[in-house]
Coordinates of C-alpha atoms in Angstrom, one line a residue:
Chain A
M185 CA 189.9 -79.0 240.5
S186 CA 189.5 -82.0 238.3
R187 CA 189.1 -79.6 235.3
F188 CA 192.6 -78.2 236.1
A189 CA 194.0 -81.7 236.2
Q190 CA 192.3 -82.4 232.9
L191 CA 193.7 -79.2 231.4
G192 CA 197.2 -80.1 232.7
A193 CA 196.9 -83.6 231.1
D194 CA 195.7 -82.1 227.8
I195 CA 198.5 -79.6 227.7
A196 CA 201.0 -82.3 228.5
K197 CA 199.5 -84.4 225.7
L198 CA 199.7 -81.4 223.3
W199 CA 203.2 -80.6 224.2
T200 CA 204.6 -84.0 223.8
K201 CA 203.0 -84.3 220.4
Y202 CA 203.2 -80.8 219.0
G203 CA 205.7 -79.2 221.2
S204 CA 208.2 -78.7 218.4
A205 CA 205.5 -76.9 216.3
Y206 CA 204.8 -74.5 219.2
I207 CA 208.5 -73.9 219.7
S208 CA 209.3 -73.2 216.1
G209 CA 206.2 -71.0 215.9
M210 CA 207.5 -68.9 218.8
E211 CA 210.9 -68.7 217.1
N212 CA 209.3 -67.5 213.9
T213 CA 207.1 -65.0 215.7
L214 CA 210.0 -63.5 217.6
I215 CA 212.3 -63.3 214.6
L216 CA 209.5 -61.7 212.5
A217 CA 208.6 -59.3 215.3
L218 CA 212.2 -58.4 215.9
V219 CA 213.2 -57.9 212.3
G220 CA 209.9 -56.1 211.5
T221 CA 210.4 -53.7 214.4
V222 CA 214.1 -53.0 213.6
I223 CA 213.4 -52.3 209.9
G224 CA 210.2 -50.5 210.9
C225 CA 212.3 -48.3 213.2
L226 CA 214.7 -47.5 210.4
I227 CA 211.8 -46.5 208.2
G228 CA 210.4 -44.5 211.0
F229 CA 213.7 -42.8 211.6
L230 CA 214.1 -42.0 208.0
C231 CA 210.6 -40.5 207.7
G232 CA 211.0 -38.6 211.0
V233 CA 214.3 -37.1 209.9
L234 CA 213.0 -36.2 206.4
N235 CA 209.9 -34.7 208.1
T236 CA 212.0 -32.4 210.3
I237 CA 214.4 -31.0 207.7
P238 CA 214.3 -27.3 208.5
C239 CA 212.7 -25.3 205.7
G240 CA 212.2 -21.6 206.0
K241 CA 210.8 -19.0 203.6
N242 CA 214.4 -18.0 202.7
D243 CA 215.1 -21.3 201.1
P244 CA 215.0 -21.7 197.3
P245 CA 211.5 -22.6 195.9
V246 CA 212.7 -25.9 194.4
K247 CA 213.9 -27.1 197.9
R248 CA 210.7 -26.0 199.5
F249 CA 208.6 -27.7 196.8
F250 CA 210.4 -31.0 197.2
L251 CA 210.3 -30.9 201.0
G252 CA 206.6 -30.1 200.8
L253 CA 206.1 -33.0 198.4
L254 CA 208.1 -35.3 200.6
R255 CA 206.0 -34.4 203.6
V256 CA 202.8 -35.1 201.7
I257 CA 204.0 -38.5 200.6
I258 CA 205.1 -39.4 204.2
R259 CA 201.8 -38.2 205.5
I260 CA 199.8 -40.4 203.0
Y261 CA 202.0 -43.3 203.9
V262 CA 201.5 -42.9 207.6
E263 CA 197.8 -42.3 207.4
V264 CA 197.2 -45.3 205.0
F265 CA 199.2 -47.9 206.9
R266 CA 198.2 -46.7 210.3
G267 CA 194.6 -46.5 209.3
T268 CA 194.1 -50.0 207.8
P269 CA 194.4 -53.4 209.6
M270 CA 197.6 -55.3 209.2
V271 CA 195.8 -58.4 208.3
L272 CA 194.3 -56.7 205.2
Q273 CA 197.6 -55.1 204.3
A274 CA 199.1 -58.6 204.2
V275 CA 196.4 -59.9 202.0
F276 CA 196.6 -56.9 199.8
L277 CA 200.3 -57.2 199.2
Y278 CA 200.6 -61.0 199.1
Y279 CA 197.7 -61.6 196.8
G280 CA 197.4 -58.1 195.2
L281 CA 200.8 -58.0 193.6
P282 CA 200.4 -61.2 191.5
Y283 CA 196.8 -60.3 190.7
F284 CA 197.8 -56.9 189.2
T285 CA 200.9 -58.1 187.4
N286 CA 199.6 -61.4 186.1
N287 CA 201.8 -63.4 188.4
S288 CA 204.9 -61.8 187.1
V289 CA 205.6 -60.0 190.4
K290 CA 205.0 -62.0 193.5
F291 CA 206.6 -62.8 196.8
T292 CA 208.6 -65.9 196.4
S293 CA 208.9 -66.3 200.2
V294 CA 206.2 -65.9 202.7
W295 CA 209.0 -64.6 205.0
V296 CA 209.7 -61.7 202.8
A297 CA 206.1 -60.8 202.5
A298 CA 205.5 -61.0 206.2
I299 CA 208.6 -58.9 207.0
V300 CA 207.7 -56.3 204.5
V301 CA 204.2 -56.0 205.9
V302 CA 205.2 -55.8 209.5
S303 CA 208.1 -53.4 208.7
I304 CA 206.0 -50.8 206.8
N305 CA 203.2 -51.1 209.3
T306 CA 205.7 -50.4 212.2
G307 CA 207.4 -47.7 210.2
A308 CA 204.1 -45.8 209.9
Y309 CA 203.7 -45.8 213.6
M310 CA 207.3 -45.0 214.3
A311 CA 207.4 -42.1 211.8
E312 CA 205.2 -40.1 214.1
S313 CA 207.0 -41.3 217.3
V314 CA 210.4 -40.3 215.9
R315 CA 209.0 -36.9 214.8
G316 CA 207.7 -36.4 218.3
G317 CA 211.1 -37.6 219.7
I318 CA 213.0 -35.2 217.6
I319 CA 210.8 -32.1 218.4
S320 CA 211.0 -33.0 222.1
I321 CA 214.7 -32.3 222.1
D322 CA 215.6 -28.8 223.3
P323 CA 216.4 -26.5 220.3
G324 CA 219.5 -25.5 222.3
Q325 CA 221.0 -28.9 221.4
T326 CA 220.7 -28.1 217.7
E327 CA 222.1 -24.6 218.2
G328 CA 225.0 -25.9 220.2
A329 CA 225.8 -28.4 217.4
K330 CA 225.4 -25.8 214.7
A331 CA 227.6 -23.3 216.6
I332 CA 230.6 -25.7 216.4
G333 CA 230.0 -26.0 212.7
M334 CA 228.1 -29.3 212.4
T335 CA 226.0 -29.8 209.4
H336 CA 222.3 -30.8 209.6
V337 CA 223.1 -34.5 209.1
Q338 CA 226.0 -34.4 211.7
T339 CA 223.7 -32.7 214.1
M340 CA 221.1 -35.3 213.6
T341 CA 223.3 -38.4 213.8
S342 CA 225.6 -37.2 216.6
V343 CA 223.4 -35.1 218.9
I344 CA 219.6 -35.2 218.2
L345 CA 218.9 -38.8 217.2
P346 CA 220.8 -40.5 220.0
Q347 CA 218.7 -38.4 222.5
A348 CA 215.5 -38.9 220.5
L349 CA 216.2 -42.6 220.4
R350 CA 216.4 -42.7 224.2
N351 CA 213.2 -40.7 224.5
I352 CA 211.2 -43.0 222.2
M353 CA 212.6 -46.3 223.6
P354 CA 209.3 -46.9 225.5
Q355 CA 207.5 -46.4 222.1
I356 CA 209.8 -48.8 220.4
G357 CA 209.2 -51.3 223.2
N358 CA 205.5 -50.8 222.7
N359 CA 205.8 -51.5 219.0
F360 CA 207.9 -54.6 219.6
I361 CA 205.4 -56.0 222.0
I362 CA 202.5 -55.1 219.7
N363 CA 204.3 -56.8 216.9
V364 CA 204.9 -60.0 218.9
K365 CA 201.2 -60.3 219.4
D366 CA 199.9 -58.8 216.1
T367 CA 202.1 -61.0 213.9
S368 CA 199.5 -63.6 214.8
V369 CA 197.5 -62.3 211.8
M370 CA 200.2 -63.5 209.4
F371 CA 198.6 -67.0 209.4
I372 CA 196.4 -65.4 206.7
I373 CA 199.2 -65.6 204.2
G374 CA 200.4 -68.9 205.6
F375 CA 203.3 -67.6 207.7
P376 CA 204.3 -70.3 210.2
E377 CA 204.1 -68.2 213.3
F378 CA 203.0 -69.1 216.9
F379 CA 199.3 -68.7 216.3
S380 CA 199.4 -70.8 213.2
A381 CA 200.8 -73.5 215.3
H382 CA 197.6 -73.3 217.4
R383 CA 195.5 -73.6 214.3
A384 CA 197.4 -76.6 213.0
T385 CA 197.3 -78.3 216.4
V386 CA 193.6 -77.9 217.1
G387 CA 192.8 -78.9 213.5
A388 CA 194.4 -82.3 214.3
S389 CA 193.5 -82.6 218.0
Y390 CA 190.3 -80.6 218.6
L391 CA 191.8 -79.5 222.0
Y392 CA 190.9 -75.8 221.5
F393 CA 191.1 -74.6 225.1
P394 CA 194.3 -76.4 226.2
S395 CA 196.0 -75.2 223.0
A396 CA 194.8 -71.6 223.6
T397 CA 196.2 -71.9 227.1
V398 CA 199.6 -72.8 225.7
E399 CA 199.3 -69.9 223.3
M400 CA 198.4 -67.5 226.1
A401 CA 201.3 -68.6 228.3
G402 CA 203.6 -68.5 225.3
Y403 CA 202.7 -65.0 224.2
L404 CA 202.9 -63.7 227.8
T405 CA 206.3 -65.3 228.2
M406 CA 207.6 -63.6 225.0
T407 CA 206.2 -60.2 225.9
L408 CA 207.4 -60.3 229.5
L409 CA 210.9 -61.2 228.2
A410 CA 210.7 -58.4 225.7
S411 CA 209.7 -55.9 228.5
F412 CA 212.5 -57.0 230.6
L413 CA 215.1 -56.7 227.8
L414 CA 213.8 -53.3 226.9
R415 CA 214.1 -52.0 230.4
W416 CA 217.6 -53.2 230.5
A417 CA 218.4 -51.5 227.2
E418 CA 216.9 -48.3 228.5
R419 CA 219.1 -48.4 231.6
K420 CA 222.1 -49.2 229.4
L421 CA 221.3 -46.1 227.2
D422 CA 221.1 -43.9 230.3
G423 CA 224.7 -44.7 231.1
S424 CA 226.2 -44.7 234.5
S425 CA 224.4 -42.7 237.2
S426 CA 227.7 -41.8 238.8
Y427 CA 231.0 -40.7 237.4
E428 CA 234.6 -41.0 238.6
L429 CA 236.6 -37.9 239.3
V430 CA 239.8 -38.1 237.5
Q431 CA 243.1 -37.4 239.3
T432 CA 245.2 -34.4 238.5
D433 CA 247.4 -36.0 235.8
Q434 CA 244.5 -36.8 233.4
L435 CA 246.3 -37.5 230.2
T436 CA 248.2 -40.5 231.5
M437 CA 245.6 -41.7 234.0
T438 CA 242.6 -41.9 231.7
A439 CA 244.3 -42.8 228.4
G440 CA 241.9 -45.2 226.7
T441 CA 239.5 -45.5 229.6
Y442 CA 237.2 -42.5 229.1
S443 CA 234.8 -44.3 226.7
Y444 CA 234.3 -47.1 229.2
P445 CA 233.0 -45.3 232.3
E446 CA 231.9 -48.5 233.8
Q447 CA 235.5 -49.6 234.0
G448 CA 236.5 -46.5 235.8
T449 CA 240.0 -45.2 236.1
P450 CA 242.8 -47.6 237.0
F451 CA 242.7 -46.3 240.6
D452 CA 239.1 -46.7 241.7
E453 CA 237.8 -49.7 243.5
R454 CA 236.0 -51.1 240.5
S455 CA 239.1 -51.6 238.5
K456 CA 240.9 -54.9 238.4
E457 CA 244.3 -53.3 239.3
F458 CA 242.8 -51.8 242.4
S459 CA 241.1 -55.0 243.7
G460 CA 244.3 -56.9 242.8
S461 CA 246.5 -54.6 244.9
A462 CA 244.0 -54.5 247.7
A463 CA 243.8 -58.2 247.8
G464 CA 247.6 -58.3 247.8
K465 CA 247.7 -56.1 250.9
E466 CA 245.3 -58.3 252.8
T467 CA 247.3 -61.5 252.3
Chain B
M82 CA 243.5 -1.3 211.7
E83 CA 241.1 -2.3 208.9
E84 CA 243.3 -5.2 207.6
D85 CA 243.3 -7.1 210.9
A86 CA 239.5 -6.7 211.2
I87 CA 238.0 -10.2 211.7
L88 CA 234.4 -9.1 211.5
Q89 CA 232.9 -6.0 210.0
I90 CA 229.2 -5.6 210.6
R91 CA 227.7 -3.2 208.0
H92 CA 224.1 -1.8 208.2
L93 CA 222.8 -4.9 209.8
S94 CA 219.0 -5.0 210.3
K95 CA 216.7 -7.7 211.6
S96 CA 213.0 -7.9 212.3
F97 CA 210.8 -10.5 213.8
G98 CA 207.5 -9.9 212.1
K99 CA 206.7 -6.2 212.6
Q100 CA 209.1 -5.9 215.5
E101 CA 212.4 -4.3 214.4
V102 CA 215.0 -5.8 216.6
L103 CA 218.2 -4.5 215.0
R104 CA 218.5 -1.3 213.0
D105 CA 221.5 -0.4 210.9
I106 CA 224.1 -1.9 213.2
D107 CA 227.7 -1.0 212.3
F108 CA 230.8 -2.0 214.0
T109 CA 234.2 -3.7 213.6
V110 CA 235.9 -6.5 215.5
S111 CA 239.6 -6.6 215.2
T112 CA 242.1 -9.4 216.2
G113 CA 242.6 -9.5 219.9
D114 CA 239.6 -7.2 220.7
V115 CA 237.6 -7.9 223.8
I116 CA 234.3 -6.1 223.2
S117 CA 231.4 -6.1 225.7
I118 CA 227.9 -5.4 224.5
I119 CA 225.7 -4.0 227.3
G120 CA 222.2 -2.7 227.3
A121 CA 218.7 -3.4 228.7
S122 CA 216.9 -6.7 228.0
G123 CA 215.2 -6.6 224.7
S124 CA 217.7 -4.1 223.2
G125 CA 218.8 -6.6 220.6
K126 CA 222.1 -7.6 222.0
S127 CA 221.5 -11.3 221.8
T128 CA 219.9 -11.1 218.4
L129 CA 223.0 -9.3 217.2
L130 CA 225.2 -12.0 218.4
R131 CA 223.0 -14.7 216.9
C132 CA 223.0 -12.9 213.6
I133 CA 226.8 -12.8 213.6
N134 CA 226.8 -16.6 214.1
L135 CA 224.0 -16.9 211.5
L136 CA 221.7 -18.6 213.9
E137 CA 219.4 -15.9 212.8
T138 CA 219.3 -14.7 209.2
P139 CA 219.8 -10.9 209.0
D140 CA 217.2 -9.1 206.8
R141 CA 219.6 -6.5 205.5
G142 CA 223.2 -5.6 205.7
E143 CA 226.5 -7.4 205.6
I144 CA 228.6 -9.4 207.9
L145 CA 232.2 -9.3 206.5
F146 CA 234.4 -12.1 207.8
H147 CA 237.9 -11.3 206.8
G148 CA 236.4 -9.0 204.2
R149 CA 233.9 -11.6 202.7
N150 CA 230.2 -11.2 203.2
V151 CA 228.8 -14.3 205.0
A152 CA 225.3 -12.9 205.4
G153 CA 224.3 -13.5 201.8
K154 CA 223.3 -16.7 200.0
G155 CA 226.0 -19.3 199.1
T156 CA 227.8 -19.1 202.4
N157 CA 229.1 -22.4 203.8
Q158 CA 227.5 -21.8 207.1
P159 CA 228.9 -24.8 209.0
A160 CA 232.5 -23.9 207.8
Y161 CA 232.0 -20.3 208.9
R162 CA 230.5 -21.3 212.3
A163 CA 233.5 -23.6 213.0
R164 CA 235.7 -20.5 212.9
V165 CA 233.4 -18.4 215.1
G166 CA 232.8 -20.0 218.5
M167 CA 229.7 -19.4 220.5
V168 CA 228.9 -19.8 224.2
F169 CA 225.2 -19.8 225.1
Q170 CA 223.3 -18.6 228.1
S171 CA 221.8 -22.0 228.5
F172 CA 225.1 -23.9 227.9
N173 CA 223.7 -26.2 225.3
L174 CA 226.0 -29.0 226.1
F175 CA 225.2 -32.3 224.4
N176 CA 223.3 -34.3 226.9
N177 CA 224.1 -37.6 225.3
M178 CA 227.8 -37.2 225.8
T179 CA 230.3 -36.9 228.6
V180 CA 232.2 -33.7 229.3
L181 CA 235.2 -35.0 227.3
E182 CA 233.1 -36.2 224.3
N183 CA 231.4 -32.8 224.3
C184 CA 234.8 -31.2 223.7
M185 CA 235.9 -33.7 221.1
I186 CA 232.9 -34.2 218.8
G187 CA 233.3 -31.0 216.9
Q188 CA 237.0 -31.5 216.4
V189 CA 236.5 -35.0 215.1
K190 CA 233.4 -34.4 213.0
V191 CA 234.0 -30.9 211.7
L192 CA 237.7 -30.4 211.8
H193 CA 238.5 -34.1 211.0
R194 CA 241.2 -34.3 213.7
S195 CA 242.2 -37.7 214.9
R196 CA 240.7 -38.9 218.2
E197 CA 244.0 -38.7 219.9
E198 CA 244.7 -35.2 218.8
A199 CA 241.1 -34.1 219.7
R200 CA 241.4 -35.7 223.1
E201 CA 244.7 -33.9 223.8
Q202 CA 243.3 -30.6 222.7
A203 CA 240.1 -31.1 224.7
M204 CA 242.1 -32.1 227.8
S205 CA 244.3 -29.0 227.6
F206 CA 241.3 -26.6 227.4
L207 CA 239.3 -28.5 230.0
G208 CA 242.4 -28.1 232.2
K209 CA 242.4 -24.4 231.5
V210 CA 238.8 -24.0 232.6
G211 CA 239.4 -26.3 235.6
M212 CA 237.1 -29.1 234.5
A213 CA 239.7 -31.7 233.7
P214 CA 238.7 -33.9 236.8
Y215 CA 235.2 -34.1 235.4
I216 CA 235.8 -35.5 232.0
N217 CA 233.7 -38.6 232.6
A218 CA 230.7 -36.7 234.0
R219 CA 227.6 -36.1 232.0
P220 CA 226.1 -32.6 231.7
R221 CA 223.2 -33.5 234.0
Q222 CA 225.6 -34.4 236.7
I223 CA 227.5 -31.1 237.0
S224 CA 226.5 -27.6 238.2
G225 CA 225.6 -24.7 236.0
G226 CA 228.9 -23.0 236.4
Q227 CA 230.7 -26.2 235.6
K228 CA 228.5 -26.7 232.5
Q229 CA 229.4 -23.2 231.2
R230 CA 233.1 -23.8 231.8
V231 CA 232.8 -27.0 229.7
A232 CA 230.9 -25.1 227.1
I233 CA 233.7 -22.5 226.9
A234 CA 236.3 -25.4 226.6
R235 CA 234.2 -26.9 223.9
A236 CA 234.2 -23.7 221.9
L237 CA 237.9 -23.1 222.5
A238 CA 238.8 -26.6 221.4
M239 CA 237.7 -25.7 217.9
N240 CA 240.4 -23.0 217.8
P241 CA 238.0 -20.3 216.7
E242 CA 239.2 -16.9 215.5
V243 CA 236.6 -15.1 217.6
L244 CA 234.4 -16.3 220.5
L245 CA 230.9 -15.0 221.0
F246 CA 229.4 -15.1 224.5
D247 CA 225.7 -14.7 224.8
E248 CA 225.0 -13.7 228.4
P249 CA 227.2 -16.5 229.7
T250 CA 226.5 -15.9 233.4
S251 CA 222.8 -14.9 233.2
A252 CA 221.5 -18.4 233.9
L253 CA 223.8 -19.0 236.8
D254 CA 223.4 -18.8 240.6
P255 CA 225.3 -15.8 242.0
E256 CA 228.0 -18.0 243.5
M257 CA 228.8 -19.6 240.2
V258 CA 229.1 -16.4 238.2
G259 CA 232.6 -15.8 239.6
E260 CA 234.1 -19.0 238.4
V261 CA 232.8 -18.4 234.8
L262 CA 234.0 -14.8 234.8
A263 CA 237.4 -15.9 236.1
V264 CA 237.7 -18.3 233.1
M265 CA 236.7 -15.6 230.7
R266 CA 239.2 -13.2 232.1
K267 CA 241.9 -15.8 231.7
I268 CA 240.9 -16.4 228.0
A269 CA 240.9 -12.6 227.4
A270 CA 244.3 -12.4 228.9
D271 CA 245.5 -15.1 226.5
G272 CA 244.6 -12.8 223.6
M273 CA 241.4 -14.4 222.4
T274 CA 239.1 -12.1 220.3
M275 CA 235.9 -12.0 222.3
L276 CA 232.5 -10.5 221.8
V277 CA 230.6 -10.6 225.1
V278 CA 226.9 -9.8 225.6
T279 CA 226.8 -9.3 229.4
H280 CA 225.1 -7.7 232.4
E281 CA 228.3 -8.0 234.4
M282 CA 229.4 -4.3 234.4
A283 CA 232.5 -5.0 236.4
F284 CA 233.6 -7.5 233.7
A285 CA 232.8 -5.0 230.9
R286 CA 234.7 -2.3 232.7
D287 CA 237.8 -4.2 233.8
V288 CA 238.3 -6.8 231.0
S289 CA 237.0 -5.4 227.7
H290 CA 238.9 -3.0 225.4
R291 CA 235.7 -1.6 224.0
V292 CA 232.2 -1.3 225.3
V293 CA 229.1 -1.1 223.1
Y294 CA 225.9 0.2 224.6
M295 CA 222.8 -0.9 222.7
A296 CA 219.3 0.4 223.1
D297 CA 216.2 -0.3 221.1
G298 CA 218.0 -2.1 218.4
V299 CA 220.7 0.5 217.7
I300 CA 224.2 1.1 218.9
C301 CA 223.6 4.1 221.2
E302 CA 227.2 4.6 222.1
Q303 CA 230.6 2.8 222.0
G304 CA 234.0 3.6 223.3
T305 CA 236.6 2.5 225.7
P306 CA 235.4 1.4 229.1
E307 CA 236.7 4.6 230.7
Q308 CA 234.7 6.7 228.3
I309 CA 231.5 4.7 228.7
F310 CA 231.6 4.2 232.4
T311 CA 233.0 7.6 233.5
A312 CA 232.0 10.0 230.8
P313 CA 229.1 8.7 228.7
T314 CA 228.1 11.2 226.1
Q315 CA 224.5 10.0 225.6
E316 CA 221.8 10.6 228.1
R317 CA 220.4 7.1 227.7
T318 CA 223.8 5.5 228.5
R319 CA 224.1 7.6 231.6
E320 CA 220.6 6.6 232.7
F321 CA 221.3 2.9 232.1
L322 CA 224.6 2.9 233.9
S323 CA 223.3 5.0 236.8
R324 CA 221.3 1.9 237.9
F325 CA 224.5 0.0 238.3
H326 CA 226.5 2.8 239.9
A327 CA 223.9 3.2 242.5
D328 CA 224.8 0.0 244.3
R329 CA 228.5 0.7 244.3

């Protein structure tokens, strides 16, 4: 029991002295993970879409050649960045660029370097997830879109990707949570994230275990928060589980309300007008 | 007759690998025609319809749309498809949109109508198919028959010149077939040019102006419903129809 008391005291000591370092480390970690995941998703979506451009044997040879080349390039990108540790990718990019270009090309900001590394790493994972998400959508959806005259790009942006996005939300969540934790390797290029706060703190205080406890609790808090937000976002994407039947004179009754199903029609119990009039009757 | 032909199919052939699905198909669709295509499963009816909408690429032959071949290279497929509506057996409503959005998206994205105009148009056709009360519902929340009625409204909202139906009632429970057929009768009565692949013989007989009987990838016989249903000239047609007459 006394050990726990000791731990509590040590943590309190750490927190009063280095609390701001931990907090700013957490902020940086979250920003890096979030920006990296978002850009990574965009890269992944781009690769996934390029990878699924339909290409039959009736297409002109030039198109087929370029699509084939594109697929090979994406394949190499995915395999290389998925198959090497992020910590080494960071070192490679951050120190490799100046090395090869005699210092003429280098990252001026450790932020840029860290975001680039996390983004392309996430992108490599997301490329495959997005491809999976796209091919999981019923081909009938594509046919339905084509049949009303939509182009490939319109079909993708209006019909397929929104559904694929919903299907790969759990994967995006996974990637975000992995990024929150794995950005801890960015201390290698001197990025001031949460784990580097630990390294700085123990360097000064030698309180290894208490600081590690703070780190553990901190990371768990961040990932739990992320899980919670992701679940909420998924429910949001699913839309309302019920719908309002519209009265007979639809054109006037629903004008402007159809895109906000949660607001309902002016005559259902959820709308302000309804509760207003109901309250009026009671009094 | 030739000048108000919307679609002329000339010597159309299509194979999947070694399997020849369509052989030398020839027929004409004129404005206002309601044509039913009947035949056993696997006779190439659906493939023919999918070829007409270019969802499948024909191997040989021509599809003349207002006299211009659309089956060759250099056709603006999306622009052509916008003028030729299609209703699928499996509805293919967009699952990420509400009923109303399903009927608006093509008008806004493809025909570049304003949202107000698109909504008005969508509402009028949804009203016609009796789905106006359900505009806020999502496809997973409504029944098969309702989905198909929305799919018909979606196709109609594009103001197509001809509407293709690919077995529109085959995926439906028996009690829902009636509501979809009733809608189709209504559209036919409004003068829509329709090409219907169907197993509903009563619909083919009562509503269509012309019936095409297909077997083994060829048009075996075509004519008015009276001709086909009361005095078929081909033995195969007689045999096919006898199965339906038996239960009447």
